[in-house]
Tab-separated table of C-alpha atoms and ligand atoms in Angstrom:
chain	number	residue	atom	x	y	z
O	390	MET	CA	90.064	67.314	54.953
O	391	THR	CA	92.001	64.359	56.307
O	392	ASN	CA	91.165	62.630	59.510
O	393	GLU	CA	93.737	60.307	60.999
O	394	SER	CA	91.307	58.987	63.595
O	395	HIS	CA	90.131	56.440	61.004
O	396	HIS	CA	93.292	54.526	61.659
O	397	THR	CA	93.874	54.945	65.386
O	398	GLY	CA	91.951	54.001	68.495
O	399	ARG	CA	88.959	51.735	68.013
O	400	HIS	CA	85.880	51.866	65.847
O	401	TYR	CA	82.819	52.866	67.876
O	402	LEU	CA	80.236	50.199	67.098
O	403	GLN	CA	77.283	52.016	68.617
O	404	ILE	CA	74.554	50.123	66.771
O	405	PRO	CA	72.057	48.067	68.791
O	406	GLY	CA	73.738	44.823	67.767
O	407	PRO	CA	76.056	43.317	66.882
O	408	THR	CA	77.715	44.871	69.920
O	409	PRO	CA	81.428	45.104	70.765
O	410	ILE	CA	82.928	41.871	72.070
O	411	PRO	CA	84.812	42.038	75.402
O	412	GLU	CA	88.483	40.923	75.436
O	413	ARG	CA	87.620	38.059	77.769
O	414	ILE	CA	85.205	36.597	75.233
O	415	LEU	CA	87.543	37.169	72.273
O	416	ASN	CA	90.285	35.350	74.162
O	417	ALA	CA	87.992	32.512	75.206
O	418	MET	CA	86.993	31.953	71.563
O	419	SER	CA	90.497	32.164	70.169
O	420	ARG	CA	91.511	28.558	70.577
O	421	GLN	CA	91.687	25.308	68.634
O	422	ILE	CA	88.436	23.477	67.863
O	423	ILE	CA	87.862	20.233	69.785
O	424	ASP	CA	86.189	16.948	68.802
O	425	HIS	CA	82.474	17.589	69.135
O	426	ARG	CA	81.895	13.931	69.973
O	427	GLY	CA	84.622	13.719	72.593
O	428	PRO	CA	84.478	14.018	76.397
O	429	GLU	CA	85.882	17.554	76.560
O	430	PHE	CA	83.082	18.834	74.326
O	431	GLN	CA	80.487	16.933	76.305
O	432	GLU	CA	81.618	18.684	79.457
O	433	LEU	CA	81.436	22.086	77.696
O	434	GLY	CA	78.018	21.290	76.208
O	435	LYS	CA	76.546	20.200	79.521
O	436	ARG	CA	77.934	23.272	81.264
O	437	VAL	CA	76.626	25.879	78.805
O	438	LEU	CA	73.263	24.159	78.328
O	439	THR	CA	72.786	24.170	82.110
O	440	ASN	CA	74.098	27.656	82.820
O	441	VAL	CA	72.272	29.395	79.982
O	442	LYS	CA	68.993	28.591	81.752
O	443	THR	CA	69.983	31.067	84.469
O	444	LEU	CA	69.874	33.916	81.933
O	445	PHE	CA	66.278	33.060	80.948
O	446	LYS	CA	65.277	32.216	84.542
O	447	THR	CA	63.926	28.852	83.464
O	448	LYS	CA	64.172	25.249	84.633
O	449	ASN	CA	63.341	23.958	81.140
O	450	PRO	CA	65.892	23.303	78.389
O	451	VAL	CA	67.245	26.102	76.206
O	452	ILE	CA	67.927	25.102	72.586
O	453	LEU	CA	70.991	26.473	70.780
O	454	PHE	CA	70.984	26.566	66.983
O	455	PRO	CA	73.900	27.719	64.852
O	456	SER	CA	71.848	30.524	63.280
O	457	SER	CA	70.891	34.147	63.602
O	458	GLY	CA	67.951	35.000	65.838
O	459	THR	CA	65.629	34.727	62.842
O	460	GLY	CA	66.313	30.976	62.681
O	461	ALA	CA	65.041	30.554	66.230
O	462	TRP	CA	61.836	32.445	65.270
O	463	GLU	CA	61.274	29.848	62.550
O	464	ALA	CA	62.055	26.974	64.902
O	465	GLY	CA	59.619	28.350	67.488
O	466	LEU	CA	56.799	28.517	64.951
O	467	VAL	CA	57.326	25.237	63.079
O	468	ASN	CA	57.767	23.154	66.238
O	469	THR	CA	54.536	24.299	67.876
O	470	LEU	CA	52.013	25.199	65.145
O	471	SER	CA	50.128	23.640	62.234
O	472	PRO	CA	49.230	25.030	58.784
O	473	GLY	CA	46.484	27.657	58.948
O	474	ASP	CA	46.844	28.340	62.687
O	475	ARG	CA	45.995	31.908	63.698
O	476	VAL	CA	48.805	33.925	65.307
O	477	LEU	CA	48.381	37.306	67.005
O	478	ILE	CA	51.227	39.811	66.709
O	479	VAL	CA	51.502	43.315	68.119
O	480	GLU	CA	53.269	45.337	65.434
O	481	THR	CA	55.556	47.453	67.596
O	482	GLY	CA	58.100	48.053	64.824
O	483	GLN	CA	60.198	46.523	62.069
O	484	PHE	CA	61.122	43.330	63.948
O	485	ALA	CA	57.500	42.577	64.854
O	486	LEU	CA	56.662	43.170	61.184
O	487	LEU	CA	59.361	40.739	60.000
O	488	TRP	CA	58.063	38.139	62.448
O	489	ARG	CA	54.549	38.675	61.075
O	490	ASN	CA	55.835	38.181	57.517
O	491	MET	CA	57.519	34.930	58.537
O	492	VAL	CA	54.262	33.701	60.091
O	493	GLU	CA	52.562	34.333	56.745
O	494	ASN	CA	55.400	32.731	54.724
O	495	LEU	CA	55.063	29.555	56.791
O	496	GLY	CA	51.377	29.187	55.941
O	497	LEU	CA	50.064	30.481	59.250
O	498	LYS	CA	47.455	33.258	59.530
O	499	PRO	CA	48.794	36.412	61.159
O	500	GLU	CA	46.450	38.843	62.938
O	501	VAL	CA	48.022	42.176	63.720
O	502	ILE	CA	47.349	44.722	66.444
O	503	PRO	CA	48.830	47.867	64.865
O	504	THR	CA	50.619	50.614	66.800
O	505	ASP	CA	52.144	53.935	65.743
O	506	TRP	CA	55.612	52.331	66.259
O	507	ARG	CA	56.322	54.831	69.050
O	508	ALA	CA	55.398	52.753	72.111
O	509	GLY	CA	55.424	49.151	73.345
O	510	ALA	CA	52.619	46.598	73.139
O	511	ASP	CA	49.408	47.640	74.902
O	512	ALA	CA	48.289	44.740	77.115
O	513	ASP	CA	44.675	45.992	77.149
O	514	ALA	CA	44.538	45.768	73.351
O	515	VAL	CA	45.835	42.190	73.530
O	516	GLU	CA	43.209	41.298	76.151
O	517	ALA	CA	40.397	42.852	74.085
O	518	HIS	CA	41.518	41.014	70.926
O	519	LEU	CA	41.708	37.657	72.716
O	520	LYS	CA	38.307	38.140	74.373
O	521	LYS	CA	36.760	38.426	70.900
O	522	ASP	CA	38.190	35.003	70.034
O	523	GLY	CA	35.377	33.026	71.674
O	524	GLU	CA	36.413	29.765	69.986
O	525	LYS	CA	39.975	30.183	71.264
O	526	ALA	CA	41.230	29.640	67.718
O	527	ILE	CA	44.284	31.868	68.098
O	528	LYS	CA	47.173	29.529	68.797
O	529	ALA	CA	49.987	31.932	69.633
O	530	VAL	CA	50.590	35.517	70.734
O	531	CYS	CA	53.931	36.983	69.616
O	532	ILE	CA	55.507	39.958	71.384
O	533	VAL	CA	58.874	41.618	70.808
O	534	HIS	CA	60.219	42.335	74.302
O	535	ASN	CA	62.544	45.103	73.146
O	536	GLU	CA	61.683	46.544	69.724
O	537	THR	CA	65.188	47.359	68.554
O	538	SER	CA	63.974	49.334	65.547
O	539	THR	CA	62.170	51.983	67.611
O	540	GLY	CA	63.798	51.929	71.064
O	541	THR	CA	60.596	50.821	72.776
O	542	ARG	CA	60.106	47.950	75.172
O	543	SER	CA	57.024	45.924	76.070
O	544	TRP	CA	56.045	44.554	79.481
O	545	ILE	CA	55.778	40.781	79.226
O	546	ASP	CA	54.299	40.381	82.728
O	547	GLU	CA	51.390	42.626	81.643
O	548	ILE	CA	50.859	40.611	78.462
O	549	ARG	CA	50.736	37.406	80.526
O	550	LYS	CA	48.112	38.974	82.825
O	551	ALA	CA	46.088	40.092	79.800
O	552	MET	CA	46.105	36.544	78.372
O	553	ASP	CA	45.052	35.138	81.744
O	554	ALA	CA	42.329	37.767	82.102
O	555	ALA	CA	40.978	36.700	78.702
O	556	ASP	CA	41.288	33.096	79.886
O	557	HIS	CA	43.017	32.338	76.599
O	558	PRO	CA	45.153	29.211	76.054
O	559	ALA	CA	47.336	30.550	73.187
O	560	LEU	CA	51.080	30.048	73.465
O	561	LEU	CA	52.997	33.177	74.457
O	562	MET	CA	56.062	33.696	72.255
O	563	VAL	CA	58.549	36.423	73.076
O	564	ASP	CA	61.446	37.813	71.058
O	565	THR	CA	64.171	38.591	73.629
O	566	ILE	CA	66.879	39.080	70.994
O	567	SER	CA	67.886	42.541	72.218
O	568	SER	CA	66.558	42.282	75.772
O	569	LEU	CA	68.162	39.177	77.270
O	570	ALA	CA	70.956	40.157	79.676
O	571	VAL	CA	69.867	43.788	79.238
O	572	MET	CA	66.526	44.003	81.024
O	573	ASP	CA	64.793	41.621	83.401
O	574	TYR	CA	63.302	38.561	81.756
O	575	ARG	CA	61.601	35.769	83.731
O	576	HIS	CA	60.641	32.879	81.459
O	577	ASP	CA	59.012	30.559	83.988
O	578	GLU	CA	57.495	33.162	86.288
O	579	TRP	CA	55.855	35.022	83.386
O	580	GLY	CA	54.594	31.836	81.799
O	581	VAL	CA	56.278	32.387	78.465
O	582	ASP	CA	56.113	29.356	76.178
O	583	VAL	CA	58.760	30.168	73.574
O	584	ALA	CA	61.478	32.814	73.965
O	585	ILE	CA	63.894	33.582	71.151
O	586	CYS	CA	67.336	35.174	71.460
O	587	GLY	CA	70.502	35.800	69.429
O	588	SER	CA	74.133	35.925	70.482
O	589	GLN	CA	75.172	39.342	69.143
O	590	LYS	CA	73.359	41.819	71.376
O	591	GLY	CA	73.206	41.725	75.179
O	592	LEU	CA	75.201	38.495	75.238
O	593	MET	CA	78.237	40.290	73.709
O	594	LEU	CA	79.097	37.403	71.348
O	595	PRO	CA	79.650	37.395	67.597
O	596	PRO	CA	76.495	36.850	65.501
O	597	GLY	CA	75.688	33.241	64.615
O	598	LEU	CA	74.172	31.503	67.647
O	599	SER	CA	70.467	31.505	68.505
O	600	PHE	CA	68.653	30.561	71.697
O	601	THR	CA	65.169	29.190	72.280
O	602	ALA	CA	63.717	28.780	75.759
O	603	VAL	CA	60.622	26.595	75.923
O	604	SER	CA	57.848	25.671	78.369
O	605	ASP	CA	56.205	22.324	79.105
O	606	LYS	CA	53.210	23.603	77.138
O	607	ALA	CA	55.393	24.364	74.104
O	608	LEU	CA	56.944	20.887	74.316
O	609	ALA	CA	53.462	19.361	74.487
O	610	ALA	CA	52.398	21.429	71.441
O	611	MET	CA	55.411	19.996	69.581
O	612	LYS	CA	53.833	16.515	69.725
O	613	THR	CA	50.868	17.554	67.550
O	614	ALA	CA	52.346	20.452	65.520
O	615	LYS	CA	52.169	19.661	61.804
O	616	LEU	CA	54.320	22.275	60.100
O	617	PRO	CA	57.219	20.546	58.302
O	618	ARG	CA	60.584	20.768	60.039
O	619	SER	CA	63.898	18.973	59.896
O	620	TYR	CA	66.963	21.090	60.654
O	621	TRP	CA	64.840	23.135	63.071
O	622	ALA	CA	63.248	20.159	64.852
O	623	TRP	CA	63.540	20.532	68.598
O	624	ASP	CA	63.085	16.850	69.513
O	625	ASP	CA	66.381	15.480	68.100
O	626	MET	CA	68.222	18.434	69.551
O	627	LEU	CA	66.709	18.025	73.010
O	628	ALA	CA	67.386	14.281	73.059
O	629	LEU	CA	71.095	14.673	72.281
O	630	ASN	CA	71.510	17.796	74.416
O	631	ARG	CA	70.760	15.668	77.498
O	632	ASP	CA	74.281	14.277	77.056
O	633	GLY	CA	75.774	17.657	76.185
O	634	VAL	CA	76.049	16.909	72.443
O	635	PHE	CA	74.314	18.046	69.246
O	636	PRO	CA	72.666	16.277	66.282
O	637	TYR	CA	75.076	17.985	63.873
O	638	THR	CA	78.355	19.889	64.097
O	639	PRO	CA	77.875	22.513	66.808
O	640	PRO	CA	79.304	26.065	66.697
O	641	THR	CA	82.076	25.127	69.118
O	642	ALA	CA	83.876	28.489	69.141
O	643	HIS	CA	80.608	30.265	69.974
O	644	LEU	CA	80.081	27.842	72.846
O	645	PHE	CA	83.545	28.679	74.255
O	646	GLY	CA	82.492	32.319	74.053
O	647	LEU	CA	79.052	31.691	75.526
O	648	SER	CA	80.559	29.954	78.527
O	649	GLU	CA	82.715	33.030	79.174
O	650	ALA	CA	79.820	35.453	78.573
O	651	ILE	CA	77.650	33.642	81.108
O	652	ASP	CA	80.513	33.716	83.644
O	653	MET	CA	80.934	37.469	83.120
O	654	LEU	CA	77.212	38.199	83.480
O	655	LEU	CA	76.850	36.069	86.602
O	656	GLU	CA	80.004	37.537	88.185
O	657	GLU	CA	78.513	41.006	87.748
O	658	GLY	CA	75.084	39.773	88.871
O	659	LEU	CA	72.059	39.978	86.575
O	660	ASP	CA	70.383	42.709	88.630
O	661	ASN	CA	73.540	44.819	88.351
O	662	VAL	CA	73.611	44.170	84.596
O	663	PHE	CA	70.025	45.457	84.267
O	664	GLU	CA	70.736	48.484	86.473
O	665	ARG	CA	73.860	49.319	84.449
O	666	HIS	CA	71.855	49.295	81.218
O	667	ALA	CA	69.115	51.452	82.742
O	668	ARG	CA	71.758	53.969	83.801
O	669	MET	CA	73.344	54.115	80.314
O	670	ALA	CA	69.910	54.616	78.769
O	671	GLU	CA	69.040	57.429	81.169
O	672	ALA	CA	72.292	59.242	80.354
O	673	VAL	CA	71.596	58.966	76.616
O	674	ARG	CA	68.027	60.255	77.000
O	675	ARG	CA	69.219	63.190	79.098
O	676	ALA	CA	71.723	64.059	76.389
O	677	ALA	CA	69.079	63.892	73.644
O	678	GLN	CA	66.681	66.023	75.648
O	679	ALA	CA	69.393	68.600	76.385
O	680	TRP	CA	70.071	68.782	72.644
O	681	GLY	CA	66.381	69.605	72.269
O	682	LEU	CA	65.826	66.539	70.091
O	683	GLU	CA	62.742	64.376	70.336
O	684	LEU	CA	62.921	60.762	71.521
O	685	TRP	CA	61.189	58.416	69.089
O	686	CYS	CA	59.555	56.536	71.993
O	687	ARG	CA	56.705	58.835	73.031
O	688	ASP	CA	55.903	57.304	76.443
O	689	PRO	CA	58.478	56.909	79.266
O	690	LYS	CA	56.784	53.667	80.322
O	691	TYR	CA	58.133	52.066	77.158
O	692	HIS	CA	61.647	53.561	77.041
O	693	SER	CA	64.155	50.875	76.074
O	694	THR	CA	67.256	50.384	78.209
O	695	ALA	CA	69.064	48.760	75.230
O	696	VAL	CA	68.750	51.365	72.487
O	697	THR	CA	67.477	54.910	72.067
O	698	ALA	CA	66.029	56.170	68.794
O	699	VAL	CA	66.362	59.932	68.359
O	700	LYS	CA	64.284	61.895	65.855
O	701	LEU	CA	65.942	64.627	63.818
O	702	PRO	CA	64.080	67.863	63.106
O	703	ASP	CA	61.985	67.724	59.905
O	704	GLY	CA	64.035	68.498	56.829
O	705	HIS	CA	67.194	66.920	58.232
O	706	ASN	CA	68.169	63.479	57.015
O	707	ALA	CA	69.291	61.126	59.762
O	708	ASP	CA	71.334	58.968	57.382
O	709	ALA	CA	73.263	61.994	56.073
O	710	PHE	CA	74.018	62.848	59.708
O	711	ARG	CA	75.115	59.249	60.424
O	712	GLN	CA	77.420	59.378	57.418
O	713	VAL	CA	79.108	62.508	58.766
O	714	VAL	CA	79.630	60.784	62.126
O	715	LEU	CA	81.085	57.684	60.468
O	716	ASP	CA	83.379	59.627	58.124
O	717	THR	CA	84.620	62.035	60.756
O	718	PHE	CA	84.681	60.081	63.998
O	719	ASN	CA	84.734	56.421	62.925
O	720	MET	CA	81.502	55.673	64.790
O	721	SER	CA	78.611	53.556	63.499
O	722	LEU	CA	75.166	54.625	64.722
O	723	GLY	CA	72.016	52.598	64.011
O	724	THR	CA	70.055	53.551	60.921
O	725	GLY	CA	66.311	54.268	60.938
O	726	LEU	CA	64.453	51.175	59.690
O	727	ASN	CA	61.265	51.326	57.609
O	728	LYS	CA	58.994	54.060	59.077
O	729	LEU	CA	62.009	55.639	60.781
O	730	ALA	CA	64.125	55.703	57.599
O	731	GLY	CA	65.898	59.033	57.261
O	732	LYS	CA	63.936	60.433	60.209
O	733	ALA	CA	65.722	58.960	63.204
O	734	PHE	CA	69.033	57.421	64.212
O	735	ARG	CA	69.609	54.914	66.987
O	736	ILE	CA	72.265	54.810	69.687
O	737	GLY	CA	72.926	51.309	70.963
O	738	HIS	CA	73.863	51.245	74.658
O	739	LEU	CA	73.720	47.535	75.329
O	740	GLY	CA	76.378	44.973	76.055
O	741	ASP	CA	79.972	45.834	76.846
O	742	THR	CA	79.729	49.583	77.557
O	743	ASN	CA	80.673	51.894	80.398
O	744	ASP	CA	80.336	55.580	81.313
O	745	LEU	CA	83.250	56.675	79.154
O	746	THR	CA	82.366	54.674	76.057
O	747	ILE	CA	78.851	56.118	76.196
O	748	LEU	CA	80.253	59.631	76.710
O	749	GLY	CA	82.573	59.053	73.746
O	750	ALA	CA	79.581	58.052	71.634
O	751	LEU	CA	77.538	61.039	72.796
O	752	SER	CA	80.457	63.386	72.044
O	753	GLY	CA	80.552	62.013	68.509
O	754	VAL	CA	76.821	62.613	68.148
O	755	GLU	CA	77.016	66.158	69.499
O	756	MET	CA	79.931	67.085	67.214
O	757	GLY	CA	78.195	65.326	64.313
O	758	LEU	CA	75.031	67.392	64.834
O	759	ARG	CA	77.164	70.524	64.642
O	760	LEU	CA	79.053	69.398	61.515
O	761	ALA	CA	75.900	68.229	59.746
O	762	GLY	CA	74.168	71.525	60.477
O	763	VAL	CA	71.350	69.933	62.462
O	764	PRO	CA	69.728	72.557	64.709
O	765	HIS	CA	70.242	71.619	68.350
O	766	LYS	CA	71.253	73.063	71.706
O	767	GLN	CA	74.723	72.463	73.136
O	768	GLY	CA	75.057	70.632	76.437
O	769	GLY	CA	73.901	67.060	75.814
O	770	VAL	CA	77.247	65.565	76.766
O	771	ASP	CA	77.348	67.835	79.839
O	772	ALA	CA	73.955	66.550	80.935
O	773	ALA	CA	75.127	62.946	80.563
O	774	MET	CA	78.369	63.678	82.453
O	775	ALA	CA	76.461	65.309	85.295
O	776	TYR	CA	74.145	62.303	85.557
O	777	PHE	CA	77.025	59.818	85.488
O	778	ALA	CA	78.912	61.768	88.155
O	779	GLU	CA	75.824	62.050	90.396
O	780	THR	CA	75.169	58.316	90.163
O	781	ALA	CA	78.806	57.142	90.149
O	782	ARG	CA	80.016	54.412	92.456
O	783	SER	CA	83.638	53.353	92.676
O	784	ALA	CA	84.577	49.813	91.689
O	785	SER	CA	85.646	49.087	95.275
O	786	ALA	CA	82.274	50.301	96.575
O	787	LYS	CA	80.529	48.052	94.015
O	788	ALA	CA	82.501	45.034	95.163
O	789	ALA	CA	81.713	45.682	98.840
F	1162	PLP	C1	68.373	41.859	65.912
F	1162	PLP	C2	66.959	41.501	66.110
F	1162	PLP	C3	66.328	40.531	65.327
F	1162	PLP	C4	67.018	39.845	64.178
F	1162	PLP	O1	67.971	38.984	64.655
F	1162	PLP	P1	68.990	38.270	63.642
F	1162	PLP	O2	70.001	37.675	64.565
F	1162	PLP	O3	69.503	39.342	62.747
F	1162	PLP	O4	68.226	37.235	62.902
F	1162	PLP	C5	65.026	40.198	65.610
F	1162	PLP	N1	64.359	40.797	66.619
F	1162	PLP	C6	64.919	41.742	67.377
F	1162	PLP	C7	64.132	42.378	68.469
F	1162	PLP	C8	66.237	42.127	67.148
F	1162	PLP	O5	66.816	43.078	67.913
């Protein structure tokens, strides 16, 4: 069977990051590199370093490393902690697990609150664990805001309250890699000490740039932290960033793109960005439920607005289904990681999407289920269309 659609139209990149890059950002990045020690760069550097704070809702500096999000995890740990320090992690899924492994690799001592990987972090469990630490020896609590591997989110304001209720001084570190510019995040208000992000998810940029938001407490911890660091050291970076420049060659093209991405997000308004993502997520969940398929996230409180993981009926392999969708409709869906391997697929609905791109993706899923012989009910796309139509607002009404 031949399928010409491989060569026409666009590939549907429906994984939860990297996400499709808007034309405006592609165009902004497609230009000649400038002297990173010259005045034009300095102006760009100062602008992005100032404006990026708005996305984190912080007054403190945000550090940009040319790296994937994982690099910023490492920077966050080595700049604030010392060998042997105890670190508490709630294992909400694969990304929390990778963070835990990094903690161990760096010579820190991870302590894990396990979950069944089907819900977000339970603040009561965090409070109970911290209350048992009478000597206050735990130095950091690490939470993944949006667990991309399972489609579950955690509530950072609740975690903050739990730490306060336990009267515990540990640093709060949050992975916002797939939540920033997708769901509300308030760095200063929630008293987060270190927040980590990457460019390729809600920020709609190519992979390769990481973000670290800090607190005064994290900067104070830096003064006594003894883990070795050089490339990842915050102090050199912060000192030069005051003048809009970097200690080594910066990822200039990414910064052109970041400037445009911030403009786009602020033009839309962050609250509108969050509401748009919530609406996409609701449409996807309605489709999955109409198909009679189970959502991996078992508790609506923890439903992610960035990505939805959908479980296939037992005996049906999710990767075989994804392969059919890729071969037939040129759409990439997210694979099931670790405990979800073969059992679930993930639909990314973050970044540069709209009603019709999501409906296109859902149509591909519904046809794929049929072609792969996965038992399901028809009508998922209809349910999503009905929801979009009920909640539609015209562009002119939005502008008013
Ligand atoms: C994507 C992702 C990561 C890994 O980020 P990289 O940029 O691949 O290093 C970590 N945590 C979460 C929650 C993610 O979504």
